[in-house]
Structures are given as structure tokens and as C-alpha cells.
Amino acid sequence: MEYRKILENLSPYKPGKNLEEIKKEYGLDEIVKLASNENPYGTSPKVLKSLSEIDILETYPDNYCTKLRKKLSKKYDIPEDYFIFGNGSVEIIQMISRILLDSSSEAITCVPSFSSYWSEAILQDSQIIEVPLKNYKFDLNGILEKINDRTKLIYITNPNNPTGTIVTDIELNNFLAKVPNNILVVLDEAYFEFVKNSEYPNSIRLLKKFSNICILRTFSKAYGLAGLRIGYGITSPETILELEKARVPFNASFISQIAAQTAIDDTDFVDNCIKRNKEVLEYLYNELDVLGLFYIKSEANFIMIDVKMPSEIAFEKLLKQGFIVRPSFPKMDTFIRVSIGTMDQIKKFINALKNIY
């Protein structure tokens, strides 16, 4: 078999080891997973109840996601034809790459950021132009300087994964005003529900001002539906039409649509998760200050900590104590990303850090 040459530049996604395997290998009774930014408080009980009542699985799901589309349209007060749905928002990144990128084009983003931008560009025989973060934030001026005739796409991750920092409303407006309108600017807002900073942009309002933006959001994080894989994009109807050509039919399952519809309505559950996330973050800041470890203040449900050693070594030391974190980020060799777990989990994590230092 002769496979495409560009595949030589990619490696398959490698999930972490099975938790039972880790327990056996390290002789542990408990593993605390703080690596994937999942919701430590689970899923809304109302969502679980709605799923238990499903009795029709033999037919294909609604390809248009009609009920979910209507709910989101009402929630954001924008027309229904501004939405597209995906198997997680990462599938929409795939669609975006398919309609915009080829060997003659380029995308731009900052590094480190979400890895799928790179893999999807490579699969389209395109490339990502990398701009280093500035003070751990997206360097928008640096991105503007890299725009050329080949540029078709710009990714702005807000809050950024992995640093948890944000681009402010003023910064984003000034930036968008300088980007040519034939370049699509993707505002990846997977963690926007957690942001409480008053300077964070309301990107929905920008849709009327800028026709070349696409907002990505997901039900995986704050809503606790990562296992069902459903996300959505919001952009102009003209762009939606092109994205639909690249979308796999029936990509949002019947079960995920039901769960998302119910999750939207259970605002108390989401609000409580966000409140507790903030409380645990504040506790973590205080404890890291006592330990004398540098960290980046986060607007999301994870935090980057400088562990003063190669991150892979810290990862192994924490794993032996039953904690899984995320190491190895470009240009941030001594940082680990830690998901914000429950207060009990994070107190135990702090003890594990104390054992190291």
C-alpha cells in the first residue's frame, strides 16, 4: 500500500493508559485523572434522566439537529441558520480545514495551543504558521504580521488551551478590524462558560460586525458531556453552507442531541460547576504560592504550573502517587497542565506536590 506522504508528519492520538493498568503497574488503589479538563462533577441528573427515557434508537438521528438548533437560536438570539453541529467541536475544525486549506494556503495561530489545528492542516497538505505566545497570551499583533496572500484561516483560542489566558474585548475588536475579510477567524471558545473576567469579549455580538468569524463551542466541558461528543459552530449562513458540504451526514447522534437539549435548560447544574471550579482555583493559587511554584492565572477549568523540572519527570513522579496530569507543551518544557478537580482531589494533589518538593 502506498499512503499519502503527509502522513509521515503525523502520529496517531495517544490516549493515556487504562486506569486499571496504571493501578496494577504502580500498586495504587486510586487514580485521580487531572489531564483532560473534564467536568469532575459529572453530568446533570436531568440529562441522565432524559437519556434513561430514550426508547428509539433504530432510526437515524435528525441530520439538522432541529430541536437543539432552536434552543441555541433562542439562547443566543440569533437565526437558526447560523449554526452547524459536530462530533465535538474538533470535528468542526476538520470541516473548516476541508473547505479552506490546501497546499497553496496557510493558517496562523499561536503556540502552544490546541493540537488539532496542526493535525487538520497537515491532512489538507497545508501548514500552520506559528506565532509564540506573548506573556502566555495570544500575540495578536504577531499574527497580523504573519498574514500574507496565502493566509486563509486564523485560530484564536479564547481562553487558550493550555495557558488559560484570554484575549480581551478591546484586543479582539482591534484585531478583527485589521484582518482582511477574506480570511476566516475561528474563535475557539471551548471553555468560555468558565470565564468571569469582565473584559472577555461577547463574540456573539461580533457576528453582526464581522462576517468572517466562526465561533466554536462545546458541551464537553462545563456541561459534562465529553463522552457523548457534541459541539457546535456559529458563523455566517454563507460559511455554514460551505461547511455543510464537508460535514458527514448524521454526525450528531440522537442520544447526544437529547442530552445537549436537556443540558441547556439545567442552568443550575452548570452554574454550580462553574462556582465550585472558581473556589477550587482560588484554593490552588494559595497553596502554590506557599510552595513557591509559578503558575499562570487561569480563566478556565485547568491551570499551567511551572514544576521547575522537565515536565515528563514531574508527570512520572505524580503518576506514582496516583495523579495523571498533562505534560509536554511546546516552548513550555517545565510546565504541566492540571485540570481543576473537586476540592478533595486538589487537596490530595497539593499533598502529592509537597512530597516531590
Short mmCIF file of C-alpha atoms in Angstrom, two decimals:
data_model
loop_
_atom_site.label_atom_id
_atom_site.label_comp_id
_atom_site.label_asym_id
_atom_site.label_seq_id
_atom_site.Cartn_x
_atom_site.Cartn_y
_atom_site.Cartn_z
CA MET A 1 0.00 0.00 0.00
CA GLU A 2 1.25 3.49 -0.80
CA TYR A 3 -0.08 6.01 1.70
CA ARG A 4 -0.03 9.79 1.43
CA LYS A 5 3.40 11.25 2.18
CA ILE A 6 1.97 13.86 4.53
CA LEU A 7 1.04 11.10 6.99
CA GLU A 8 4.73 10.84 7.81
CA ASN A 9 4.34 14.17 9.62
CA LEU A 10 1.57 12.89 11.87
CA SER A 11 1.26 10.46 14.77
CA PRO A 12 -1.98 8.87 15.94
CA TYR A 13 -3.57 10.42 19.00
CA LYS A 14 -2.36 8.52 22.05
CA PRO A 15 -4.81 8.42 24.96
CA GLY A 16 -3.44 7.72 28.41
CA LYS A 17 -3.05 4.24 29.79
CA ASN A 18 -6.07 2.38 31.08
CA LEU A 19 -6.63 3.37 34.72
CA GLU A 20 -6.73 -0.25 35.86
CA GLU A 21 -3.38 -0.88 34.16
CA ILE A 22 -1.86 2.10 35.98
CA LYS A 23 -3.20 0.91 39.34
CA LYS A 24 -1.68 -2.51 38.79
CA GLU A 25 1.65 -1.17 37.50
CA TYR A 26 2.18 1.25 40.37
CA GLY A 27 0.36 -0.65 43.13
CA LEU A 28 -2.24 2.08 43.61
CA ASP A 29 -5.76 1.84 44.98
CA GLU A 30 -6.94 5.13 43.45
CA ILE A 31 -6.14 7.20 40.37
CA VAL A 32 -7.14 10.87 40.07
CA LYS A 33 -7.28 11.95 36.43
CA LEU A 34 -6.43 15.63 36.08
CA ALA A 35 -5.33 15.59 32.45
CA SER A 36 -8.32 16.08 30.14
CA ASN A 37 -10.20 19.09 31.56
CA GLU A 38 -13.32 17.02 32.12
CA ASN A 39 -16.10 18.08 34.49
CA PRO A 40 -15.28 16.49 37.89
CA TYR A 41 -18.91 16.92 38.98
CA GLY A 42 -20.24 14.60 36.30
CA THR A 43 -23.35 15.24 34.26
CA SER A 44 -26.62 16.94 35.14
CA PRO A 45 -29.06 14.49 36.80
CA LYS A 46 -31.72 15.88 34.47
CA VAL A 47 -29.62 14.86 31.49
CA LEU A 48 -29.16 11.36 32.87
CA LYS A 49 -32.91 11.08 33.42
CA SER A 50 -33.63 12.20 29.85
CA LEU A 51 -31.25 9.55 28.50
CA SER A 52 -32.87 6.82 30.57
CA GLU A 53 -36.20 7.57 28.87
CA ILE A 54 -34.91 7.09 25.30
CA ASP A 55 -36.66 4.19 23.59
CA ILE A 56 -35.99 4.85 19.88
CA LEU A 57 -32.52 4.02 18.59
CA GLU A 58 -33.26 2.15 15.38
CA THR A 59 -33.64 5.25 13.21
CA TYR A 60 -31.04 7.79 12.09
CA PRO A 61 -30.78 10.98 14.14
CA ASP A 62 -32.13 14.31 12.96
CA ASN A 63 -29.48 15.43 10.48
CA TYR A 64 -30.43 19.08 11.02
CA CYS A 65 -30.41 18.92 14.88
CA THR A 66 -33.70 20.82 14.70
CA LYS A 67 -34.66 20.96 18.39
CA LEU A 68 -31.13 21.68 19.58
CA ARG A 69 -30.73 24.32 16.88
CA LYS A 70 -33.93 26.06 18.00
CA LYS A 71 -32.82 26.06 21.64
CA LEU A 72 -29.44 27.59 20.83
CA SER A 73 -31.03 30.10 18.48
CA LYS A 74 -33.29 31.25 21.30
CA LYS A 75 -30.46 31.20 23.87
CA TYR A 76 -28.21 33.48 21.80
CA ASP A 77 -30.96 35.39 19.97
CA ILE A 78 -29.50 34.70 16.53
CA PRO A 79 -31.07 33.00 13.46
CA GLU A 80 -31.14 29.22 13.21
CA ASP A 81 -29.09 29.16 10.01
CA TYR A 82 -26.02 30.46 11.87
CA PHE A 83 -25.33 27.03 13.46
CA ILE A 84 -23.52 23.86 12.49
CA PHE A 85 -23.06 20.79 14.70
CA GLY A 86 -20.22 18.34 15.09
CA ASN A 87 -18.98 15.26 16.85
CA GLY A 88 -17.36 17.58 19.36
CA SER A 89 -16.15 20.97 18.19
CA VAL A 90 -12.99 19.25 16.93
CA GLU A 91 -14.99 17.81 14.02
CA ILE A 92 -15.93 21.35 13.01
CA ILE A 93 -12.22 22.21 12.94
CA GLN A 94 -11.93 19.33 10.47
CA MET A 95 -14.74 20.77 8.34
CA ILE A 96 -13.15 24.22 8.40
CA SER A 97 -9.84 22.80 7.23
CA ARG A 98 -11.56 20.89 4.43
CA ILE A 99 -13.24 23.95 2.95
CA LEU A 100 -10.33 26.40 3.27
CA LEU A 101 -6.94 24.69 3.27
CA ASP A 102 -4.81 23.05 0.60
CA SER A 103 -1.18 23.05 -0.49
CA SER A 104 -1.43 26.66 -1.68
CA SER A 105 -2.75 28.06 1.61
CA GLU A 106 -1.73 28.67 5.21
CA ALA A 107 -3.33 29.02 8.62
CA ILE A 108 -1.94 31.03 11.54
CA THR A 109 -2.20 30.52 15.28
CA CYS A 110 -0.12 30.90 18.43
CA VAL A 111 1.89 28.17 20.10
CA PRO A 112 1.25 26.36 22.34
CA SER A 113 -2.43 25.96 21.60
CA PHE A 114 -4.91 23.22 20.63
CA SER A 115 -3.12 20.46 18.68
CA SER A 116 -5.99 19.68 16.28
CA TYR A 117 -5.33 22.90 14.37
CA TRP A 118 -2.00 21.41 13.28
CA SER A 119 -3.16 17.87 12.50
CA GLU A 120 -6.10 19.00 10.38
CA ALA A 121 -3.96 21.48 8.45
CA ILE A 122 -1.37 18.79 7.72
CA LEU A 123 -4.07 16.41 6.47
CA GLN A 124 -5.08 19.07 3.95
CA ASP A 125 -1.46 19.33 2.79
CA SER A 126 -1.33 22.81 4.30
CA GLN A 127 0.64 24.26 7.18
CA ILE A 128 0.22 26.29 10.34
CA ILE A 129 2.33 29.43 10.71
CA GLU A 130 3.29 29.57 14.38
CA VAL A 131 3.47 32.74 16.47
CA PRO A 132 4.85 32.39 20.02
CA LEU A 133 2.60 33.42 22.88
CA LYS A 134 3.47 36.75 24.47
CA ASN A 135 3.29 36.79 28.26
CA TYR A 136 1.44 33.47 27.94
CA LYS A 137 -1.30 35.18 25.88
CA PHE A 138 -2.15 35.13 22.18
CA ASP A 139 0.06 37.64 20.38
CA LEU A 140 -2.49 39.22 18.04
CA ASN A 141 -0.03 41.75 16.63
CA GLY A 142 2.36 38.92 15.92
CA ILE A 143 -0.39 37.11 13.99
CA LEU A 144 -1.20 40.23 11.97
CA GLU A 145 2.45 40.47 10.93
CA LYS A 146 2.31 36.91 9.52
CA ILE A 147 -0.71 37.48 7.27
CA ASN A 148 0.06 37.18 3.56
CA ASP A 149 -1.64 36.22 0.29
CA ARG A 150 -1.60 32.54 1.30
CA THR A 151 -3.42 33.08 4.60
CA LYS A 152 -6.93 31.61 4.62
CA LEU A 153 -7.51 30.87 8.29
CA ILE A 154 -6.61 32.16 11.76
CA TYR A 155 -7.27 30.34 15.04
CA ILE A 156 -7.76 32.34 18.27
CA THR A 157 -8.24 30.05 21.28
CA ASN A 158 -10.07 32.03 23.96
CA PRO A 159 -9.45 31.06 26.74
CA ASN A 160 -6.29 29.49 25.39
CA ASN A 161 -5.64 25.81 25.95
CA PRO A 162 -3.21 25.16 27.67
CA THR A 163 -2.46 28.53 29.35
CA GLY A 164 -6.00 29.54 30.38
CA THR A 165 -5.39 33.16 29.36
CA ILE A 166 -7.83 35.32 27.40
CA VAL A 167 -7.92 37.84 24.60
CA THR A 168 -9.94 40.85 25.78
CA ASP A 169 -12.86 42.51 24.02
CA ILE A 170 -10.84 45.58 23.04
CA GLU A 171 -7.92 43.47 21.82
CA LEU A 172 -10.16 41.25 19.73
CA ASN A 173 -12.13 44.10 18.15
CA ASN A 174 -8.95 45.94 17.20
CA PHE A 175 -7.52 42.76 15.76
CA LEU A 176 -10.58 41.79 13.71
CA ALA A 177 -10.76 45.29 12.25
CA LYS A 178 -7.30 44.74 10.72
CA VAL A 179 -7.84 41.21 9.36
CA PRO A 180 -8.85 41.08 5.67
CA ASN A 181 -12.45 39.86 5.39
CA ASN A 182 -11.48 37.01 3.06
CA ILE A 183 -9.69 35.29 5.99
CA LEU A 184 -11.80 33.23 8.39
CA VAL A 185 -11.02 33.90 12.05
CA VAL A 186 -12.01 30.97 14.25
CA LEU A 187 -12.75 31.93 17.87
CA ASP A 188 -12.38 28.63 19.71
CA GLU A 189 -14.33 29.16 22.94
CA ALA A 190 -14.49 25.62 24.35
CA TYR A 191 -14.07 26.97 27.90
CA PHE A 192 -15.97 30.25 27.64
CA GLU A 193 -18.56 29.30 30.29
CA PHE A 194 -15.87 29.39 32.98
CA VAL A 195 -14.71 32.95 32.24
CA LYS A 196 -15.79 35.58 34.76
CA ASN A 197 -13.46 38.35 33.58
CA SER A 198 -15.48 41.44 32.60
CA GLU A 199 -13.02 42.15 29.76
CA TYR A 200 -13.83 38.88 27.99
CA PRO A 201 -15.50 39.54 24.60
CA ASN A 202 -19.12 38.72 23.84
CA SER A 203 -18.30 37.15 20.50
CA ILE A 204 -21.94 36.56 19.58
CA ARG A 205 -22.40 40.32 19.27
CA LEU A 206 -19.43 40.47 16.90
CA LEU A 207 -21.27 38.38 14.30
CA LYS A 208 -23.14 41.45 13.06
CA LYS A 209 -19.93 43.46 12.78
CA PHE A 210 -17.60 40.85 11.28
CA SER A 211 -18.87 38.33 8.72
CA ASN A 212 -15.56 36.42 8.69
CA ILE A 213 -15.63 34.95 12.21
CA CYS A 214 -16.63 31.45 13.30
CA ILE A 215 -17.25 30.74 16.99
CA LEU A 216 -16.67 27.20 18.31
CA ARG A 217 -18.32 25.94 21.48
CA THR A 218 -18.85 22.55 23.07
CA PHE A 219 -20.94 20.56 25.54
CA SER A 220 -17.88 18.55 26.63
CA LYS A 221 -16.55 20.81 29.40
CA ALA A 222 -18.92 22.82 31.59
CA TYR A 223 -21.90 20.63 30.66
CA GLY A 224 -20.08 17.36 31.38
CA LEU A 225 -20.98 15.62 28.11
CA ALA A 226 -17.48 14.78 26.85
CA GLY A 227 -18.44 11.12 26.43
CA LEU A 228 -21.24 11.98 24.00
CA ARG A 229 -19.14 14.18 21.70
CA ILE A 230 -21.21 17.14 20.63
CA GLY A 231 -20.14 20.67 19.81
CA TYR A 232 -21.28 23.49 17.55
CA GLY A 233 -20.09 26.33 15.40
CA ILE A 234 -21.68 29.74 14.92
CA THR A 235 -20.92 31.72 11.77
CA SER A 236 -22.50 33.44 8.77
CA PRO A 237 -25.07 31.46 6.73
CA GLU A 238 -22.74 31.73 3.72
CA THR A 239 -19.95 29.95 5.59
CA ILE A 240 -22.40 27.45 7.10
CA LEU A 241 -23.46 26.44 3.58
CA GLU A 242 -19.87 25.59 2.65
CA LEU A 243 -19.23 23.79 5.96
CA GLU A 244 -22.31 21.63 5.39
CA LYS A 245 -20.69 20.33 2.20
CA ALA A 246 -17.82 18.97 4.31
CA ARG A 247 -19.95 17.57 7.13
CA VAL A 248 -20.52 13.84 7.47
CA PRO A 249 -24.30 13.12 7.46
CA PHE A 250 -25.92 12.22 10.80
CA ASN A 251 -22.73 13.18 12.68
CA ALA A 252 -24.56 14.24 15.86
CA SER A 253 -26.13 11.16 17.42
CA PHE A 254 -29.72 11.00 18.61
CA ILE A 255 -28.51 10.49 22.19
CA SER A 256 -26.10 13.44 22.12
CA GLN A 257 -28.79 15.75 20.73
CA ILE A 258 -31.22 14.79 23.52
CA ALA A 259 -28.54 15.26 26.17
CA ALA A 260 -27.48 18.67 24.84
CA GLN A 261 -31.07 19.92 24.68
CA THR A 262 -31.63 18.97 28.31
CA ALA A 263 -28.25 20.31 29.43
CA ILE A 264 -29.01 23.78 28.07
CA ASP A 265 -32.06 24.03 30.29
CA ASP A 266 -30.33 22.90 33.51
CA THR A 267 -28.58 26.19 34.19
CA ASP A 268 -28.38 25.49 37.94
CA PHE A 269 -26.11 22.49 37.36
CA VAL A 270 -23.73 24.42 35.10
CA ASP A 271 -23.69 27.49 37.36
CA ASN A 272 -22.83 25.31 40.35
CA CYS A 273 -19.99 23.60 38.49
CA ILE A 274 -18.53 26.96 37.48
CA LYS A 275 -18.83 28.32 41.04
CA ARG A 276 -17.05 25.32 42.51
CA ASN A 277 -14.36 25.46 39.83
CA LYS A 278 -13.61 29.06 40.86
CA GLU A 279 -13.44 28.14 44.56
CA VAL A 280 -11.00 25.30 43.93
CA LEU A 281 -8.86 27.51 41.69
CA GLU A 282 -8.53 30.12 44.44
CA TYR A 283 -7.53 27.42 46.92
CA LEU A 284 -4.95 26.10 44.45
CA TYR A 285 -3.46 29.57 43.89
CA ASN A 286 -2.91 29.98 47.62
CA GLU A 287 -1.29 26.57 48.03
CA LEU A 288 1.00 27.04 45.04
CA ASP A 289 2.08 30.40 46.47
CA VAL A 290 3.06 28.64 49.69
CA LEU A 291 5.07 26.10 47.69
CA GLY A 292 6.74 28.89 45.76
CA LEU A 293 5.70 27.48 42.37
CA PHE A 294 4.94 29.79 39.47
CA TYR A 295 1.56 29.36 37.77
CA ILE A 296 -0.47 31.15 35.14
CA LYS A 297 -3.76 32.52 36.46
CA SER A 298 -6.49 30.73 34.56
CA GLU A 299 -9.89 31.72 33.21
CA ALA A 300 -10.74 28.06 32.50
CA ASN A 301 -11.04 24.73 34.34
CA PHE A 302 -7.32 23.94 34.22
CA ILE A 303 -4.06 25.59 35.25
CA MET A 304 -0.47 25.62 33.99
CA ILE A 305 2.16 25.14 36.72
CA ASP A 306 5.90 25.53 36.34
CA VAL A 307 7.27 22.50 38.20
CA LYS A 308 10.93 23.59 37.88
CA MET A 309 11.92 20.32 36.21
CA PRO A 310 11.25 18.62 32.87
CA SER A 311 7.50 18.11 32.77
CA GLU A 312 7.80 14.41 31.90
CA ILE A 313 9.75 13.81 35.11
CA ALA A 314 7.11 15.62 37.16
CA PHE A 315 4.43 13.63 35.33
CA GLU A 316 6.07 10.36 36.36
CA LYS A 317 6.55 11.46 39.97
CA LEU A 318 2.87 12.43 40.22
CA LEU A 319 1.71 9.28 38.44
CA LYS A 320 3.47 7.13 41.05
CA GLN A 321 1.31 8.90 43.64
CA GLY A 322 -1.90 8.33 41.68
CA PHE A 323 -2.29 11.61 39.75
CA ILE A 324 -2.46 11.93 35.97
CA VAL A 325 -1.64 15.39 34.59
CA ARG A 326 -0.72 16.65 31.11
CA PRO A 327 3.00 17.29 30.38
CA SER A 328 4.98 18.25 27.27
CA PHE A 329 3.87 21.55 25.74
CA PRO A 330 5.87 23.30 23.01
CA LYS A 331 8.11 26.07 24.36
CA MET A 332 6.94 25.32 27.92
CA ASP A 333 9.12 22.36 28.85
CA THR A 334 8.83 22.69 32.63
CA PHE A 335 5.06 23.25 32.78
CA ILE A 336 2.31 20.74 33.48
CA ARG A 337 -1.38 21.35 32.82
CA VAL A 338 -3.64 20.32 35.68
CA SER A 339 -7.41 20.03 35.36
CA ILE A 340 -9.34 21.60 38.23
CA GLY A 341 -10.86 18.66 40.06
CA THR A 342 -13.01 18.67 43.16
CA MET A 343 -11.71 20.32 46.32
CA ASP A 344 -10.89 16.91 47.79
CA GLN A 345 -8.97 15.85 44.66
CA ILE A 346 -6.95 19.08 44.54
CA LYS A 347 -6.09 18.92 48.25
CA LYS A 348 -4.67 15.45 47.64
CA PHE A 349 -2.85 16.74 44.56
CA ILE A 350 -1.22 19.50 46.63
CA ASN A 351 0.00 16.86 49.08
CA ALA A 352 1.49 14.94 46.17
CA LEU A 353 3.33 18.09 45.06
CA LYS A 354 4.62 18.59 48.61
CA ASN A 355 6.02 15.07 48.52
CA ILE A 356 8.01 16.00 45.42
CA TYR A 357 9.42 19.25 46.79
#
